[in-house]
Short mmCIF file of C-alpha atoms in Angstrom, two decimals:
data_model
loop_
_atom_site.label_atom_id
_atom_site.label_comp_id
_atom_site.label_asym_id
_atom_site.label_seq_id
_atom_site.Cartn_x
_atom_site.Cartn_y
_atom_site.Cartn_z
CA UNK A 1 96.34 106.64 113.66
CA UNK A 2 94.26 103.92 112.04
CA UNK A 3 95.77 102.15 109.05
CA UNK A 4 94.27 101.26 105.71
CA UNK A 5 91.27 99.00 106.04
CA UNK A 6 89.81 96.71 103.40
CA UNK A 7 86.53 94.83 103.37
CA UNK A 8 85.72 92.09 103.05
CA UNK A 9 88.87 90.16 103.90
CA UNK A 10 87.79 87.02 102.06
CA UNK A 11 85.40 86.40 99.20
CA UNK A 12 84.37 83.35 97.22
CA UNK A 13 82.57 83.87 93.93
CA UNK A 14 81.77 81.82 90.84
CA UNK A 15 82.71 82.53 87.26
CA UNK A 16 80.57 85.16 85.59
CA UNK A 17 79.62 86.93 88.81
CA UNK A 18 80.76 90.40 89.73
CA UNK A 19 82.38 91.62 92.93
CA UNK A 20 82.93 94.92 94.73
CA UNK A 21 85.80 95.48 97.13
CA UNK A 22 86.13 98.42 99.50
CA UNK A 23 89.10 100.37 100.82
CA UNK A 24 89.23 103.07 103.51
CA UNK A 25 92.49 105.06 103.42
CA UNK A 26 94.46 106.53 106.29
CA UNK A 27 92.87 109.72 107.54
CA UNK A 28 94.18 112.68 105.54
CA UNK A 29 95.30 110.58 102.58
CA UNK A 30 93.64 111.51 99.33
CA UNK A 31 95.16 108.96 96.98
CA UNK A 32 94.16 105.32 96.76
CA UNK A 33 95.94 102.80 94.54
CA UNK A 34 94.82 99.24 93.84
CA UNK A 35 97.04 96.24 93.12
CA UNK A 36 96.50 92.60 92.25
CA UNK A 37 98.89 90.07 93.80
CA UNK A 38 99.22 86.53 92.42
CA UNK A 39 101.98 83.92 92.87
CA UNK A 40 102.78 83.98 89.17
CA UNK A 41 102.68 87.70 88.37
CA UNK A 42 103.45 89.23 91.75
CA UNK A 43 102.06 92.67 92.56
CA UNK A 44 100.58 94.49 89.58
CA UNK A 45 99.16 98.00 89.53
CA UNK A 46 95.49 98.31 88.63
CA UNK A 47 94.67 102.03 89.00
CA UNK A 48 94.99 105.10 91.20
CA UNK A 49 92.38 107.60 92.33
CA UNK A 50 92.83 111.07 93.74
CA UNK A 51 90.04 113.46 94.63
CA UNK A 52 87.47 111.18 93.00
CA UNK A 53 89.37 111.12 89.68
CA UNK A 54 91.29 108.27 88.15
CA UNK A 55 94.79 109.62 87.50
CA UNK A 56 96.53 106.48 86.38
CA UNK A 57 95.65 103.03 85.08
CA UNK A 58 97.54 99.78 84.62
CA UNK A 59 97.21 97.17 81.89
CA UNK A 60 94.08 95.37 82.98
CA UNK A 61 90.92 94.73 80.96
CA UNK A 62 87.89 96.97 81.28
CA UNK A 63 86.22 94.39 83.55
CA UNK A 64 88.26 95.99 86.30
CA UNK A 65 86.97 99.36 87.36
CA UNK A 66 87.02 101.60 90.39
CA UNK A 67 85.77 104.77 91.92
CA UNK A 68 86.52 107.07 94.79
CA UNK A 69 84.14 108.95 97.00
CA UNK A 70 84.40 112.45 98.45
CA UNK A 71 85.68 111.05 101.77
CA UNK A 72 88.54 109.34 99.83
CA UNK A 73 87.14 105.84 100.38
CA UNK A 74 87.46 103.76 97.26
CA UNK A 75 85.83 100.74 95.71
CA UNK A 76 86.95 98.49 92.93
CA UNK A 77 84.64 96.31 90.88
CA UNK A 78 85.38 93.25 88.80
CA UNK A 79 82.64 92.15 86.43
CA UNK A 80 82.22 88.80 84.70
CA UNK A 81 84.71 87.07 86.96
CA UNK A 82 87.18 84.59 85.48
CA UNK A 83 89.16 81.86 87.25
CA UNK A 84 92.32 83.88 86.66
CA UNK A 85 90.96 86.75 88.75
CA UNK A 86 91.61 84.74 91.91
CA UNK A 87 94.14 86.83 93.77
CA UNK A 88 94.89 89.03 96.75
CA UNK A 89 93.64 92.54 96.00
CA UNK A 90 95.53 95.23 97.87
CA UNK A 91 94.84 98.88 98.21
CA UNK A 92 97.38 101.46 99.28
CA UNK A 93 96.82 105.02 100.42
CA UNK A 94 99.08 108.03 100.24
CA UNK A 95 98.96 111.80 100.41
CA UNK A 96 98.86 111.94 96.62
CA UNK A 97 101.63 114.48 96.18
CA UNK A 98 101.74 116.12 92.77
CA UNK A 99 105.36 115.12 92.26
CA UNK A 100 104.12 111.59 91.76
CA UNK A 101 107.00 109.58 93.09
CA UNK A 102 107.77 111.27 96.39
CA UNK A 103 104.71 109.72 97.93
CA UNK A 104 104.89 106.88 100.42
CA UNK A 105 102.21 104.25 99.97
CA UNK A 106 100.78 102.35 102.91
CA UNK A 107 99.01 99.08 102.21
CA UNK A 108 95.94 97.50 103.68
CA UNK A 109 95.72 93.79 104.57
CA UNK A 110 94.06 92.91 101.27
CA UNK A 111 90.96 91.07 100.14
CA UNK A 112 91.52 87.47 99.11
CA UNK A 113 89.21 86.67 96.20
CA UNK A 114 88.66 83.09 95.11
CA UNK A 115 86.78 82.45 91.87
CA UNK A 116 85.35 78.95 91.44
CA UNK B 1 111.49 90.65 80.32
CA UNK B 2 110.19 92.22 83.51
CA UNK B 3 111.13 95.83 84.28
CA UNK B 4 112.25 94.81 87.77
CA UNK B 5 114.01 91.53 88.50
CA UNK B 6 114.35 90.06 91.97
CA UNK B 7 115.68 86.67 92.95
CA UNK B 8 112.74 84.89 94.61
CA UNK B 9 115.00 82.77 96.79
CA UNK B 10 114.08 81.22 99.10
CA UNK B 11 116.88 82.48 101.29
CA UNK B 12 117.59 80.79 104.62
CA UNK B 13 120.08 82.22 107.12
CA UNK B 14 120.97 81.67 110.78
CA UNK B 15 119.99 84.23 113.39
CA UNK B 16 122.51 87.06 113.60
CA UNK B 17 123.60 86.82 109.96
CA UNK B 18 123.83 89.76 107.60
CA UNK B 19 121.26 89.44 104.84
CA UNK B 20 121.66 90.98 101.39
CA UNK B 21 118.63 91.35 99.12
CA UNK B 22 118.90 92.73 95.61
CA UNK B 23 116.92 93.95 92.63
CA UNK B 24 117.93 94.99 89.16
CA UNK B 25 115.86 97.10 86.81
CA UNK B 26 115.91 97.98 83.16
CA UNK B 27 114.16 101.35 82.98
CA UNK B 28 116.47 104.26 83.75
CA UNK B 29 113.42 106.49 84.38
CA UNK B 30 112.93 104.99 87.85
CA UNK B 31 113.85 107.57 90.48
CA UNK B 32 112.20 106.44 93.72
CA UNK B 33 113.06 103.12 95.30
CA UNK B 34 111.34 101.30 98.12
CA UNK B 35 111.60 98.10 100.10
CA UNK B 36 108.52 96.47 101.56
CA UNK B 37 108.22 93.54 103.95
CA UNK B 38 105.22 91.25 103.68
CA UNK B 39 104.32 88.69 106.30
CA UNK B 40 102.11 85.78 105.37
CA UNK B 41 98.47 86.82 104.90
CA UNK B 42 99.29 90.49 105.49
CA UNK B 43 99.69 93.54 103.28
CA UNK B 44 103.17 94.89 102.43
CA UNK B 45 104.76 97.15 105.05
CA UNK B 46 107.04 99.98 103.94
CA UNK B 47 110.59 99.53 105.32
CA UNK B 48 112.79 101.92 103.39
CA UNK B 49 112.28 104.72 100.87
CA UNK B 50 115.11 106.31 98.90
CA UNK B 51 115.40 108.82 96.10
CA UNK B 52 118.04 108.44 93.39
CA UNK B 53 121.49 106.98 94.13
CA UNK B 54 123.01 106.65 97.57
CA UNK B 55 122.63 104.92 100.91
CA UNK B 56 120.04 105.19 103.65
CA UNK B 57 120.23 103.58 107.05
CA UNK B 58 117.45 102.92 109.55
CA UNK B 59 118.34 100.78 112.53
CA UNK B 60 119.38 97.34 111.32
CA UNK B 61 118.36 98.12 107.73
CA UNK B 62 120.47 99.79 105.04
CA UNK B 63 119.21 100.53 101.54
CA UNK B 64 121.59 101.20 98.67
CA UNK B 65 120.79 102.51 95.21
CA UNK B 66 123.23 102.49 92.30
CA UNK B 67 121.46 104.10 89.36
CA UNK B 68 124.48 103.74 87.08
CA UNK B 69 124.23 99.96 87.43
CA UNK B 70 120.44 99.92 87.79
CA UNK B 71 120.85 97.93 90.99
CA UNK B 72 119.37 98.33 94.46
CA UNK B 73 120.08 96.45 97.67
CA UNK B 74 118.71 96.02 101.15
CA UNK B 75 120.99 94.85 103.94
CA UNK B 76 119.68 93.51 107.22
CA UNK B 77 122.19 93.34 110.06
CA UNK B 78 121.87 91.02 113.04
CA UNK B 79 118.93 89.24 111.45
CA UNK B 80 116.20 87.93 113.75
CA UNK B 81 113.60 85.17 113.32
CA UNK B 82 110.99 87.95 113.27
CA UNK B 83 112.58 89.18 110.02
CA UNK B 84 111.31 86.04 108.29
CA UNK B 85 109.01 87.35 105.56
CA UNK B 86 108.85 88.14 101.87
CA UNK B 87 110.83 91.24 100.89
CA UNK B 88 109.66 93.22 97.89
CA UNK B 89 111.50 95.95 96.06
CA UNK B 90 109.39 98.61 94.36
CA UNK B 91 110.09 101.59 92.12
CA UNK B 92 108.40 104.66 90.75
CA UNK B 93 109.36 106.99 87.92
CA UNK B 94 108.00 110.12 89.51
CA UNK B 95 106.10 112.76 87.64
CA UNK B 96 102.53 112.91 86.48
CA UNK B 97 102.48 109.70 84.45
CA UNK B 98 103.41 107.65 87.49
CA UNK B 99 100.76 108.64 89.98
CA UNK B 100 100.29 105.82 92.42
CA UNK B 101 102.05 103.29 90.23
CA UNK B 102 104.71 101.23 91.94
CA UNK B 103 106.48 98.56 89.89
CA UNK B 104 107.41 95.61 92.08
CA UNK B 105 109.93 92.83 91.97
CA UNK B 106 108.71 89.27 92.48
CA UNK B 107 109.77 89.27 96.14
CA UNK B 108 112.42 87.27 98.02
CA UNK B 109 111.28 84.81 100.68
CA UNK B 110 113.58 85.06 103.69
CA UNK B 111 113.72 82.64 106.62
CA UNK B 112 115.91 83.38 109.65
CA UNK B 113 116.26 80.30 111.79
CA UNK B 114 117.24 80.41 115.50
#
């Protein structure tokens, strides 16, 4: 069974630009969660999508947005990039069980974004 | 103060040692507890998943949860150089408000030397 895939693996952008990252979940998984990982803040939750709907959102500014398609693939977008957005962006897929917590998340390899 | 605290280490042990990794948390609403392993330049890999208090064993790994003390542990027996990685604890409250949201510790960097 193929794992979670993320594209691209590496990105270099300049301040003020926007970027779109893509995530393909494990086959059969309907939930996709996005996280930002930095040395200072660790792994922080951005948002979660299930059946094309955002069910949960973390404490990030509106410049961070996402969407999910009918095949469960997901994209996240960051507009007006800032230097502080440099990070590893990880997505995780799961079955999306309604109980919320009883839902194992499997992570992709991440997209490393560098903002110059 | 962070909801989940984890000693970042680094922790260095000889091959064959028993390793103990720990996290404390402040929010009693957490019900689901996980340990992930992350190798350099890779995504986190799920090692252990437990619900509420108790122990769970899987091969060389044992996870313990003590909800009364708000304390979780991961023990690695007979540690190997291939166990060298960053270990992250993660938690979820369960229920509708927690969909997809794992709260992570900072991660402990572990090195097992031959």
